[in-house]
mmCIF file of C-alpha atoms in Angstrom:
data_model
loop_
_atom_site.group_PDB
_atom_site.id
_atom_site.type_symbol
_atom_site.label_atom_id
_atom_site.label_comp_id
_atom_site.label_asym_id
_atom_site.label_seq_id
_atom_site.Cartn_x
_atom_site.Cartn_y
_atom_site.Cartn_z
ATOM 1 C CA UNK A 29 249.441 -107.450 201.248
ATOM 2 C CA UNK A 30 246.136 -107.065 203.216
ATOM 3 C CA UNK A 31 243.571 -107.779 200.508
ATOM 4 C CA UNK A 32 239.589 -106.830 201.450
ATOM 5 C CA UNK A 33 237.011 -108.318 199.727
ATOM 6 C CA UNK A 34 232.986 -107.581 198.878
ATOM 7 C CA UNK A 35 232.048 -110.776 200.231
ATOM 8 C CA UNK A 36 228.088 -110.510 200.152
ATOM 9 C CA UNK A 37 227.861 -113.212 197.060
ATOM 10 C CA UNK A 38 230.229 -115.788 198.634
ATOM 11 C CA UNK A 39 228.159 -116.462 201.049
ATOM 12 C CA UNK A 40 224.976 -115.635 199.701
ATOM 13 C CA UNK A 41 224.906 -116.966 196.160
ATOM 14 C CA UNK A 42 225.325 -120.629 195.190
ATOM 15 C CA UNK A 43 225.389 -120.185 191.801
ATOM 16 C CA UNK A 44 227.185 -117.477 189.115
ATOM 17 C CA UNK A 45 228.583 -114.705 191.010
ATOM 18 C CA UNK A 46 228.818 -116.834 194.286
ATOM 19 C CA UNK A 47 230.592 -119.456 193.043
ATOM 20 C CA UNK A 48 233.150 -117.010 191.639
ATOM 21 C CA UNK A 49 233.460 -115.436 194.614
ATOM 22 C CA UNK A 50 234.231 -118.747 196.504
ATOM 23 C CA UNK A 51 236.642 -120.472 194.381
ATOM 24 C CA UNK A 52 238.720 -117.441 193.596
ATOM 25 C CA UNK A 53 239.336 -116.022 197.383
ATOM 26 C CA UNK A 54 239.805 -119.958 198.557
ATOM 27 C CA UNK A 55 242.122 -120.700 195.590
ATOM 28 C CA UNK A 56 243.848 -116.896 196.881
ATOM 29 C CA UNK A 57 244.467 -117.627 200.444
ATOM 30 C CA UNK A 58 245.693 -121.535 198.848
ATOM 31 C CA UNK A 59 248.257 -120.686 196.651
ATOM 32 C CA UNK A 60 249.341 -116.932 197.850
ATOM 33 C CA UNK A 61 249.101 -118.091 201.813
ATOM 34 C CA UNK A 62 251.857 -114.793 202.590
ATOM 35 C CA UNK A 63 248.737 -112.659 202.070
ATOM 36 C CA UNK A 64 245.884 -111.945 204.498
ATOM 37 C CA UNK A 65 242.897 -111.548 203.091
ATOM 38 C CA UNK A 66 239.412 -109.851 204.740
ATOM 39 C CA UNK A 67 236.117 -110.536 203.468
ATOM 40 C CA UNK A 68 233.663 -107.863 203.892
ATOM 41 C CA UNK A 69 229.393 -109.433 204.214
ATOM 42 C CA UNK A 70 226.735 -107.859 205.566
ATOM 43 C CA UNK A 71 226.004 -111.140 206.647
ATOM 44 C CA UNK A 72 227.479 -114.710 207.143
ATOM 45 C CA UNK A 73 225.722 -118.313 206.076
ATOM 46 C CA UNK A 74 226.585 -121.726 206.075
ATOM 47 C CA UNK A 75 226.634 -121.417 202.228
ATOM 48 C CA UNK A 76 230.610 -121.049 202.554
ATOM 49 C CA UNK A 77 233.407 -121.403 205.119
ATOM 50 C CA UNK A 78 236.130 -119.386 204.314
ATOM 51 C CA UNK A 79 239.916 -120.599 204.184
ATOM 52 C CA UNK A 80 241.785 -120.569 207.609
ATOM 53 C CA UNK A 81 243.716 -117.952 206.879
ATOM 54 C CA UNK A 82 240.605 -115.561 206.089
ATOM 55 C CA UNK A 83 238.914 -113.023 208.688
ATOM 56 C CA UNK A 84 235.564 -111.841 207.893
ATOM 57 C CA UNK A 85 233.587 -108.666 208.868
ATOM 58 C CA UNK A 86 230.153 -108.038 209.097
ATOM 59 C CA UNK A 87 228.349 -104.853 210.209
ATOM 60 C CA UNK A 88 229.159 -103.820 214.184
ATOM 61 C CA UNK A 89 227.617 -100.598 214.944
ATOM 62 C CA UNK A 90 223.266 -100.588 215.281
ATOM 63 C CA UNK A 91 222.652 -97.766 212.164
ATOM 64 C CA UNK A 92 225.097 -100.675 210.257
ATOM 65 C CA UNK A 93 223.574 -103.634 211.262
ATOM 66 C CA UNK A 94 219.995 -102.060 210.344
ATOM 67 C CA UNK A 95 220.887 -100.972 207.074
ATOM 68 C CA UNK A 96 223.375 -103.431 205.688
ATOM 69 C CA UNK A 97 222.948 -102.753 201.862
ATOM 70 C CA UNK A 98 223.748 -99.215 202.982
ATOM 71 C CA UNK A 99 227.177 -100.474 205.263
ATOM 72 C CA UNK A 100 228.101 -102.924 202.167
ATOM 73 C CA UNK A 101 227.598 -100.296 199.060
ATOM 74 C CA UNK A 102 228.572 -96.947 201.371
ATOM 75 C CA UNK A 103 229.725 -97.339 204.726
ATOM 76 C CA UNK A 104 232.939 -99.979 204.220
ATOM 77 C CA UNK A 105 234.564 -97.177 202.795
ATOM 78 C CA UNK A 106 235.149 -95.623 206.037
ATOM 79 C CA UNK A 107 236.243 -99.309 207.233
ATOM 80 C CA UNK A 108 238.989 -99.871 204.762
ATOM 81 C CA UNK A 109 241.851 -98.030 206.248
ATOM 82 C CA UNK A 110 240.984 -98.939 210.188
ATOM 83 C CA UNK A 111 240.963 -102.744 209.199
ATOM 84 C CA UNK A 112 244.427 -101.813 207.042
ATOM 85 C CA UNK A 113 243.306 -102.703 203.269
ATOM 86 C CA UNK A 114 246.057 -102.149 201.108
ATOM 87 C CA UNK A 115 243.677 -103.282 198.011
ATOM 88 C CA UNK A 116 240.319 -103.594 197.854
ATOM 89 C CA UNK A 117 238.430 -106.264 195.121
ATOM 90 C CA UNK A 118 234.567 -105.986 194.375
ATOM 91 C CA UNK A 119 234.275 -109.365 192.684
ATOM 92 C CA UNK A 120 231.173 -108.705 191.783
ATOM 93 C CA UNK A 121 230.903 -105.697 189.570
ATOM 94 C CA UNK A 122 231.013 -103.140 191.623
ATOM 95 C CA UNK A 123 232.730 -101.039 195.008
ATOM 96 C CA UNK A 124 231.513 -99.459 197.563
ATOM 97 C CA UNK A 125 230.895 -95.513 196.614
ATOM 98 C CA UNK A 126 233.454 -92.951 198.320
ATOM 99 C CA UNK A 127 236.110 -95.356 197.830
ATOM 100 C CA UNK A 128 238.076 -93.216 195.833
ATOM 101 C CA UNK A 129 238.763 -90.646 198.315
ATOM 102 C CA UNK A 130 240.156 -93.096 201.070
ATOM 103 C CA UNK A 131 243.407 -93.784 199.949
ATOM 104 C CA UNK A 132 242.810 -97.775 199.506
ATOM 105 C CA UNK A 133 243.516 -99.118 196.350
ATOM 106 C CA UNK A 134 241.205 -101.182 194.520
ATOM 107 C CA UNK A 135 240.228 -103.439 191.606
ATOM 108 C CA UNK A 136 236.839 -104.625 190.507
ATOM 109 C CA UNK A 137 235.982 -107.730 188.358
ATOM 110 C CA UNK A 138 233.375 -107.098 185.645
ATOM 111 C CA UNK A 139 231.461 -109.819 184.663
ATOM 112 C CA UNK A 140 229.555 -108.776 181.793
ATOM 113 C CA UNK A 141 227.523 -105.615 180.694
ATOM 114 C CA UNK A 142 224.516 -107.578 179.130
ATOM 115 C CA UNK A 143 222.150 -104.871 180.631
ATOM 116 C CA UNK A 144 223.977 -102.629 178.413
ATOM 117 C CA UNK A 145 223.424 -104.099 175.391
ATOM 118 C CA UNK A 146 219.961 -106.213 175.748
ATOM 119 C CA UNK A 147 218.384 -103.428 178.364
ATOM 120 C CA UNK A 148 215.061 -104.477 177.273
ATOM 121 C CA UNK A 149 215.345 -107.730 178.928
ATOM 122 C CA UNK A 150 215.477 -106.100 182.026
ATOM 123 C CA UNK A 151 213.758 -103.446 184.719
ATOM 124 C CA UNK A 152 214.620 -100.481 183.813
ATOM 125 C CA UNK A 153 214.893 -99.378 187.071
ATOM 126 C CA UNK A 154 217.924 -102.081 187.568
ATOM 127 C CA UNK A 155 219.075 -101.465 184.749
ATOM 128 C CA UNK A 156 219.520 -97.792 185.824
ATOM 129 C CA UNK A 157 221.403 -99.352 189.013
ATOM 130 C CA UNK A 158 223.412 -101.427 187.791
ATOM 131 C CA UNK A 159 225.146 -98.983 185.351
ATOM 132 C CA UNK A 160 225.327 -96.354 188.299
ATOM 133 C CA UNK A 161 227.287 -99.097 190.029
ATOM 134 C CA UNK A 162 229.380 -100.100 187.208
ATOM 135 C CA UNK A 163 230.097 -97.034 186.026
ATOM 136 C CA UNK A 164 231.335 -95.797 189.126
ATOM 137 C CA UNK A 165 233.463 -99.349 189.627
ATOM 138 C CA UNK A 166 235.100 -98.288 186.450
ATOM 139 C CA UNK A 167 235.942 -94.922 187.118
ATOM 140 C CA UNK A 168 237.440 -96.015 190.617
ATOM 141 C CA UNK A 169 239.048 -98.828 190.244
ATOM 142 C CA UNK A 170 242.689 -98.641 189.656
ATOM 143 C CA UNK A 171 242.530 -101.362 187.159
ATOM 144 C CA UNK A 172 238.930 -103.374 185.942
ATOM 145 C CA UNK A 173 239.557 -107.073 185.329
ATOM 146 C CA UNK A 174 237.522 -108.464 182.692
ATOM 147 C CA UNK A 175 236.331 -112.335 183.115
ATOM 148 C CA UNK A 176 236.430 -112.451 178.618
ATOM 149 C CA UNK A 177 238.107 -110.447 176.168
ATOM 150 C CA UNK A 178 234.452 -110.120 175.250
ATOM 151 C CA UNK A 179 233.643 -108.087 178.261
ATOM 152 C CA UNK A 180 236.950 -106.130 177.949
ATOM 153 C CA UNK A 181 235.338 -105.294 174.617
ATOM 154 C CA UNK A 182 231.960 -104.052 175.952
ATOM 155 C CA UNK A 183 233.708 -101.607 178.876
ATOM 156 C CA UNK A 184 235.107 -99.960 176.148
ATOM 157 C CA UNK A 185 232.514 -99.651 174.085
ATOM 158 C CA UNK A 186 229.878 -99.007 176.225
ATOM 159 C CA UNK A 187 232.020 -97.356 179.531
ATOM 160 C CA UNK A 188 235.392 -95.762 177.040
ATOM 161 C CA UNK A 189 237.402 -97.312 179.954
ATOM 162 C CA UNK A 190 240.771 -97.270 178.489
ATOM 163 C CA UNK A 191 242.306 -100.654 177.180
ATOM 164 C CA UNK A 192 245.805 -100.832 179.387
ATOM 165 C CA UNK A 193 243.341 -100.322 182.519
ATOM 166 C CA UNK A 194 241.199 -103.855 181.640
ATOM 167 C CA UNK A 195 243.358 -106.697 182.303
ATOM 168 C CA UNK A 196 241.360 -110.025 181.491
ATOM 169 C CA UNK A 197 241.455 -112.554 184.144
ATOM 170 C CA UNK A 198 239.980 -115.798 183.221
ATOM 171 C CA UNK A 199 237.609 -117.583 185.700
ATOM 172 C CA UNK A 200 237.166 -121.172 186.817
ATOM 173 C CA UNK A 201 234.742 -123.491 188.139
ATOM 174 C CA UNK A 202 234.279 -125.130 191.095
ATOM 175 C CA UNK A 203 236.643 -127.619 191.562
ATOM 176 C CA UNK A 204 234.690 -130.510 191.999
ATOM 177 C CA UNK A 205 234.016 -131.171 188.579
ATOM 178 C CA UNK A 206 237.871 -131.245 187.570
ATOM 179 C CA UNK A 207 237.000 -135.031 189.070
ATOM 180 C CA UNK A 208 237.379 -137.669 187.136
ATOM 181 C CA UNK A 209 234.317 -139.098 185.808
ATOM 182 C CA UNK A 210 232.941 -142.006 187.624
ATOM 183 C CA UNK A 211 230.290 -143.891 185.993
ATOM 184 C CA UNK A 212 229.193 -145.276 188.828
ATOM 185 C CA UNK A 213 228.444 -142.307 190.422
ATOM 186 C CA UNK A 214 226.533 -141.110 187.785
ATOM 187 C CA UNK A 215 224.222 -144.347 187.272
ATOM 188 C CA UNK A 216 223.726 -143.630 191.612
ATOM 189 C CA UNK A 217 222.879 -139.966 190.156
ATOM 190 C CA UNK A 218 220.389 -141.066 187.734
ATOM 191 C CA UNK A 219 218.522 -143.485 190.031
ATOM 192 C CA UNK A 220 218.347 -141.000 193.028
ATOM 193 C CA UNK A 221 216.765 -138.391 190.836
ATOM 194 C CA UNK A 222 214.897 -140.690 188.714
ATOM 195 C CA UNK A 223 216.466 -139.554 185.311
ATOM 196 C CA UNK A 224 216.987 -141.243 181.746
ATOM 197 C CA UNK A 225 219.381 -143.033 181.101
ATOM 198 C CA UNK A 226 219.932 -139.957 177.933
ATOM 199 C CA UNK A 227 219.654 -136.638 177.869
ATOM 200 C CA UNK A 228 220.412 -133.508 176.910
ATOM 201 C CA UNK A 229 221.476 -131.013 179.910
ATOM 202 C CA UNK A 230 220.532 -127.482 179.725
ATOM 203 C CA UNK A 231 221.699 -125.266 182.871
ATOM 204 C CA UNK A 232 221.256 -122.220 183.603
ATOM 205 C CA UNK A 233 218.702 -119.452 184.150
ATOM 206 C CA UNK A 234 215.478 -119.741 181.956
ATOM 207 C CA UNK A 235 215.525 -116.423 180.598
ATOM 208 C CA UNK A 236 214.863 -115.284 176.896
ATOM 209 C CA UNK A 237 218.988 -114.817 176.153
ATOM 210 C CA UNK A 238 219.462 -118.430 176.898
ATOM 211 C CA UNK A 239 217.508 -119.056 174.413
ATOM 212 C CA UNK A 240 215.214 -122.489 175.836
ATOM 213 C CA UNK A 241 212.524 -121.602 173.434
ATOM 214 C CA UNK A 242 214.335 -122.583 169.985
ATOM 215 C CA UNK A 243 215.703 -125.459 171.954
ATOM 216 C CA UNK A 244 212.497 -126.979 172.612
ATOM 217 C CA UNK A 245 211.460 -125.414 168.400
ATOM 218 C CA UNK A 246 214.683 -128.093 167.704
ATOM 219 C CA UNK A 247 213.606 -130.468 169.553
ATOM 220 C CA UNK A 248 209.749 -130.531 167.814
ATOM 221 C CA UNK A 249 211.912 -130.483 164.077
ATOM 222 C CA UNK A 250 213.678 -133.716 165.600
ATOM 223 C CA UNK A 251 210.428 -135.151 166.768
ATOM 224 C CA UNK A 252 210.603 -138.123 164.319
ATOM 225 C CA UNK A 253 214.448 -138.014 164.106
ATOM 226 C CA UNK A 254 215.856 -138.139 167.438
ATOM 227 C CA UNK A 255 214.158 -138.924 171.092
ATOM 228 C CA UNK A 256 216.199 -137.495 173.626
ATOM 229 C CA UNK A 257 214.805 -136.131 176.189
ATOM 230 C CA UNK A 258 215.930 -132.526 177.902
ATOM 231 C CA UNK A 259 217.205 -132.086 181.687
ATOM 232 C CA UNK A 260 216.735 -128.132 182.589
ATOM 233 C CA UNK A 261 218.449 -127.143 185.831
ATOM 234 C CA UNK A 262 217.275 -123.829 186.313
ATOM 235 C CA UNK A 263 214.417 -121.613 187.127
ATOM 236 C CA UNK A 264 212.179 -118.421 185.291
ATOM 237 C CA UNK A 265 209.224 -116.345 185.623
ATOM 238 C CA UNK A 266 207.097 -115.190 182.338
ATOM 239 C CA UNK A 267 210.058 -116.863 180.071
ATOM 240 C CA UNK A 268 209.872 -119.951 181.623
ATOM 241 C CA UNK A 269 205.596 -120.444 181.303
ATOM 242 C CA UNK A 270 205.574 -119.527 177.738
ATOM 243 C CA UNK A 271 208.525 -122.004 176.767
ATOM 244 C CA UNK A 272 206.125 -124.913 179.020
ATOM 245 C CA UNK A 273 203.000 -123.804 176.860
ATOM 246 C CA UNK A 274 204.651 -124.132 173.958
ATOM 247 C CA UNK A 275 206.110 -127.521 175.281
ATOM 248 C CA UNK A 276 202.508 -128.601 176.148
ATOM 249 C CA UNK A 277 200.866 -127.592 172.627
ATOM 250 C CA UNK A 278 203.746 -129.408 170.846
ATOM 251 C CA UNK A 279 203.053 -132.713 172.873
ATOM 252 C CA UNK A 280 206.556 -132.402 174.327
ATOM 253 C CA UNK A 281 205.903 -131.631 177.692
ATOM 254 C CA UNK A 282 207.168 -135.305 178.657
ATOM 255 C CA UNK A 283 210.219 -134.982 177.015
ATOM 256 C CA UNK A 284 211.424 -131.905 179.055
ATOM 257 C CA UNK A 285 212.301 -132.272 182.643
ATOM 258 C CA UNK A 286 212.066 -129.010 184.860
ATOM 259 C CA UNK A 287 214.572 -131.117 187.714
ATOM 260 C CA UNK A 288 213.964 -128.143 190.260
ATOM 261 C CA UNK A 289 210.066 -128.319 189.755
ATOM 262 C CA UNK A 290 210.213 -132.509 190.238
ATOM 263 C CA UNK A 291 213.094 -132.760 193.036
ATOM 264 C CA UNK A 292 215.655 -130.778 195.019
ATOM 265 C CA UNK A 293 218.678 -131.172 193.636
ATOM 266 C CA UNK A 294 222.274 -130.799 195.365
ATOM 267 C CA UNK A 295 224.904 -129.023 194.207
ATOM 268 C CA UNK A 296 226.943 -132.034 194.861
ATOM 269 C CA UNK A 297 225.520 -134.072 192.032
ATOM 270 C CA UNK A 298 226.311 -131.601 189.230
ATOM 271 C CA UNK A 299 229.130 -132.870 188.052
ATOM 272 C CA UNK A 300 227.689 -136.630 188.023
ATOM 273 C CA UNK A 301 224.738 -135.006 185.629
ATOM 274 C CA UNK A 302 227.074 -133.414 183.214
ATOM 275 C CA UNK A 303 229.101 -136.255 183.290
ATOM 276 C CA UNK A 304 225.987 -138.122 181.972
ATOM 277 C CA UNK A 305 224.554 -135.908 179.425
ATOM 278 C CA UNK A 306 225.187 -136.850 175.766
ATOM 279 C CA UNK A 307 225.458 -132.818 175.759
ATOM 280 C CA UNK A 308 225.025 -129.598 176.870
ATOM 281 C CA UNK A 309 222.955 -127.108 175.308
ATOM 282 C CA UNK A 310 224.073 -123.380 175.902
ATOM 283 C CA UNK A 311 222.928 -121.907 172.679
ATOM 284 C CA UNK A 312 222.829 -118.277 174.709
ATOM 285 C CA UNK A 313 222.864 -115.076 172.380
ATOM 286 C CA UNK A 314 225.245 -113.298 174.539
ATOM 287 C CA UNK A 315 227.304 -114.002 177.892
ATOM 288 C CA UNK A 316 229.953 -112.585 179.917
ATOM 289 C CA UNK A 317 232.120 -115.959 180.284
ATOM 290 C CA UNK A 318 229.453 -119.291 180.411
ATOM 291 C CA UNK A 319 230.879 -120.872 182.755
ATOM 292 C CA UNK A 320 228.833 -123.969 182.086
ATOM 293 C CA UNK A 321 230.782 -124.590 179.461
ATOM 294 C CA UNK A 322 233.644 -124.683 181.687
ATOM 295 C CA UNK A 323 232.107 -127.323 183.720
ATOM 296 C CA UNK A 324 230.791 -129.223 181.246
ATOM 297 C CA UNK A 325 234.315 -129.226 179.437
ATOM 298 C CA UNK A 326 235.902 -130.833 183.100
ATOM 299 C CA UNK A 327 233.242 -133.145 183.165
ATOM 300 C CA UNK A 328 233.793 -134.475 179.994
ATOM 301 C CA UNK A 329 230.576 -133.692 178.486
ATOM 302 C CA UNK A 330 230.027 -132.400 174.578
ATOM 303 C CA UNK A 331 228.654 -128.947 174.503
ATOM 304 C CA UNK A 332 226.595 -127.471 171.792
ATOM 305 C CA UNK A 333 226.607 -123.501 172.091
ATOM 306 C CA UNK A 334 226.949 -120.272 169.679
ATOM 307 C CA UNK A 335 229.158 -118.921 167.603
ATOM 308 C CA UNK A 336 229.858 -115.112 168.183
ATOM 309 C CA UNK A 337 229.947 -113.349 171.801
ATOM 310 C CA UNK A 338 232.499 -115.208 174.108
ATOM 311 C CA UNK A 339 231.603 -118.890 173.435
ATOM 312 C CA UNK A 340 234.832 -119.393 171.325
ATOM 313 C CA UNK A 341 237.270 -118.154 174.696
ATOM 314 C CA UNK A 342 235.487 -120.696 176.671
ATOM 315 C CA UNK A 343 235.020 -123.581 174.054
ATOM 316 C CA UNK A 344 237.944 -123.640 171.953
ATOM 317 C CA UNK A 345 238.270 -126.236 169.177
ATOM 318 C CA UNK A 346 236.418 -128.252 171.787
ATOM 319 C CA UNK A 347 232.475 -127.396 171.564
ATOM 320 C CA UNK A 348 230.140 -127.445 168.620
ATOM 321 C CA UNK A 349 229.190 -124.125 167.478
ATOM 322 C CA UNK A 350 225.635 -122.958 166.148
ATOM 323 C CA UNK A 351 223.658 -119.987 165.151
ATOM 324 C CA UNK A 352 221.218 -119.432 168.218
ATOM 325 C CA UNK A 353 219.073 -117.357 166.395
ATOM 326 C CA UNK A 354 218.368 -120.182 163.892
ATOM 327 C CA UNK A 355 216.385 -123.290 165.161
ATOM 328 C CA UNK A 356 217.287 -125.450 162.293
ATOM 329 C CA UNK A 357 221.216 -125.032 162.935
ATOM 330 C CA UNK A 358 220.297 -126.177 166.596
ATOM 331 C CA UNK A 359 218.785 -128.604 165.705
ATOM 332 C CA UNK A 360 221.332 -130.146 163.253
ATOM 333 C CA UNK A 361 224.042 -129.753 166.327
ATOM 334 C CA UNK A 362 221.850 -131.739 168.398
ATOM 335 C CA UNK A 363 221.239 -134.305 165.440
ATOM 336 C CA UNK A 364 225.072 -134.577 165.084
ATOM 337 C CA UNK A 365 226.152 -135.093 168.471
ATOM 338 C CA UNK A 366 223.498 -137.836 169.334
ATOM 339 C CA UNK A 367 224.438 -140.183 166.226
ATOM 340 C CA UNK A 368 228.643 -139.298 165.591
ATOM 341 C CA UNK A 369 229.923 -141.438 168.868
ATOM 342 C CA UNK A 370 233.109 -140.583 167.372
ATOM 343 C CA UNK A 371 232.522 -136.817 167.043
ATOM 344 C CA UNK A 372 231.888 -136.678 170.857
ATOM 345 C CA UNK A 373 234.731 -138.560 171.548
ATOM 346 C CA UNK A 374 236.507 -135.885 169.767
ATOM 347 C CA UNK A 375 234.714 -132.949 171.600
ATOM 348 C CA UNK A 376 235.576 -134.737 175.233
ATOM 349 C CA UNK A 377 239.160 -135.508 174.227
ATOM 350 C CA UNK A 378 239.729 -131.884 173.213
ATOM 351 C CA UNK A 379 237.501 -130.538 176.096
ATOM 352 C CA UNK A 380 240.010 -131.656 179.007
ATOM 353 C CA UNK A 381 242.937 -130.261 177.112
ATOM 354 C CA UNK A 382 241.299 -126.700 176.297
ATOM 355 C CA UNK A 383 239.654 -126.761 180.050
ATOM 356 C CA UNK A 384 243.356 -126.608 181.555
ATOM 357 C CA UNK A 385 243.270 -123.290 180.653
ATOM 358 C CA UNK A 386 241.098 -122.221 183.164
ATOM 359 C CA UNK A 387 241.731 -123.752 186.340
ATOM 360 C CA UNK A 388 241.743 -122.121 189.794
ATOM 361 C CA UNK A 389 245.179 -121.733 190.635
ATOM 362 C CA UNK A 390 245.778 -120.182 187.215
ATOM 363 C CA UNK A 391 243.083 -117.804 187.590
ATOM 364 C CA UNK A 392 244.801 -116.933 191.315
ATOM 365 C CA UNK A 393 248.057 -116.661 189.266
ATOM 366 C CA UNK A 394 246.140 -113.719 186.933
ATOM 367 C CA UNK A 395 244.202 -112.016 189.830
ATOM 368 C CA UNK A 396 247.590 -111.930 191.892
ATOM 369 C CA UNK A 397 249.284 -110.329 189.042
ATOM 370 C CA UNK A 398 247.035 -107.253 188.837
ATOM 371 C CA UNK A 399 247.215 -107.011 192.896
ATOM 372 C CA UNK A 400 250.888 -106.902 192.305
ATOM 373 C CA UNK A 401 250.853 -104.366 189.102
ATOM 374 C CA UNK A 402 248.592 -102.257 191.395
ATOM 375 C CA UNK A 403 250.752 -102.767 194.399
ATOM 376 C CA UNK A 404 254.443 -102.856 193.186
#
């Protein structure tokens, strides 16, 4: 098979979308290396270097190279058949428009439909873009992979795509944090970045569905109980100010770390800072996957996160579950990690076990399969 690729967030992304993109068409052209695969970006940075075995295309004519959103969500339909696609995968939620009436097969991951159900959260001009370009994936696509059985759930709620068209295709992390833990590295971490010793790890966006505002509400009903402080990884706008006044008029402002506001920090060194976190806290009211609970699981690190949405897929009988909506249950979680050594030993222990679900080549293995179903 000649598989094509929308390639825009592999090398323009580092985190979420990007970092899907990467590790599935690298763990692709690894373990199916019959297969040639062609990645389709409007543009090309040092942000990844795709496998050997990999060609990439970028815009050629003028009108192309001018307008590259247009070439990338229009125009590479008219590509498809010269460069001899047999299947084409948007891996990020959506294909180009007229691509049902070349011929080319095709397959579209779906990540999540959170604008769907929390639309207030966001523009509503995106969110009118976004379900233009999802809807139409759906429609397309021969079959819609779903990253959760969660987001299987929502495109047929909120899309009526039909259940035998959905299959779910787990994801998986980056493979650097499959590593095994090294303290050393991580006291080298600490001292570079100028970190305690103990901490909680939050990572992530800092937007209202992560929910950063009742962790910091835990952490002032802990204020006499427990003094750990908080590592956020992550950046915000308006969400992000009112969680640092609140921080500030609490007197916890020292006990909160903003790492990209005090250092820049390398990608590199994420797995030595989950590997040194007493836990993670991904209390999120809804996600498509949360993958940082994948990489927290590798890295041996507890994690704290909700019950509902599609924590449980990604956590197992390995994380802690709370309510996110109630600070008092967060705060208990929190409580309980930092004083039961032997309940985190537990969490770790099971973590590794339930994280071997998800790694890349079996994710390759899943994605393959649909290629194949589509193209018998």
């Amino acid at each position: 098979m000649r598989i094509g690729f929308d390639a825009k967030r592999a090398f323009q992304n580092r985190t979420g979308l990007g970092n899907y993109s990467r590790t599935l068409v690298t763990s692709l052209a690894e373990y199916y290396p019959e297969h040639q695969y062609v990645l389709f970006a409007p543009k090309v940075k040092p942000l990844y270097r795709p496998p050997q075995a990999a060609v990439t295309i970028t815009p050629q004519r003028f009108l192309h190279k001018l307008l590259k959103p247009v070439w990338r969500s229009r125009w590479v339909s008219g590509e498809l058949q010269s460069h001899g696609i047999d299947i084409f995968h948007g891996l990020s939620a959506e294909l180009p428009f007229g691509i049902h009436r070349t011929g080319v097969a095709s397959t579209v991951t779906m990540h999540d439909l959170i604008f769907e159900r929390y639309p207030n959260q966001y523009n509503p001009i995106d969110v009118a873009t976004y379900r233009k370009k999802a809807k139409y994936a759906c429609e397309a696509a021969t079959q819609v992979i779903a990253i959760s059985t969660q987001t299987k759930a929502d495109l047929i709620e909120f899309y009526g795509v039909p259940e035998e068209k959905i299959p779910v295709c787990y994801q998986a992390c980056d493979p650097s944090f499959q590593v095994p833990r090294d303290p050393q590295a991580v006291r080298q971490m600490l001292v570079r970045y100028n970190l305690p010793s103990e901490y909680f790890l939050y990572v992530g966006s800092v937007i209202e569905r992560k929910n950063l505002a009742r962790i910091a509400e835990a952490m002032f009903l802990l204020k006499d109980r427990l003094n750990v402080p908080l590592i956020v990884l992550g950046d915000g706008g308006a969400y992000k100010e009112k969680v640092k006044k609140y921080l500030a008029e609490k007197g916890l402002t020292s006990r909160v770390i903003f790492l990209n506001e005090v250092t820049k920090f390398a990608f590199r060194d994420l797995p030595a800072l989950y590997q040194g976190a007493l836990a993670l806290l991904y209390p999120s009211t809804f996600e498509g996957f949360g993958i940082p609970i994948l990489e927290a699981l590798w890295s041996q690190a507890p994690v704290i996160t909700s019950t509902g949405s599609c924590f449980a897929e990604t956590g197992g009988n390995a994380a802690l579950y709370v309510d996110p909506f109630s600070v008092e249950s967060i705060a208990d979680g929190m409580f309980r990690v930092a004083n039961e050594p032997a309940l985190r030993q537990g969490m770790t222990e099971r973590g590794l076990l339930h994280a071997e679900r998800f790694t890349p080549e079996k994710c390759a293995a899943a994605v393959m399969n649909v290629y194949q179903n589509i193209l018998p």
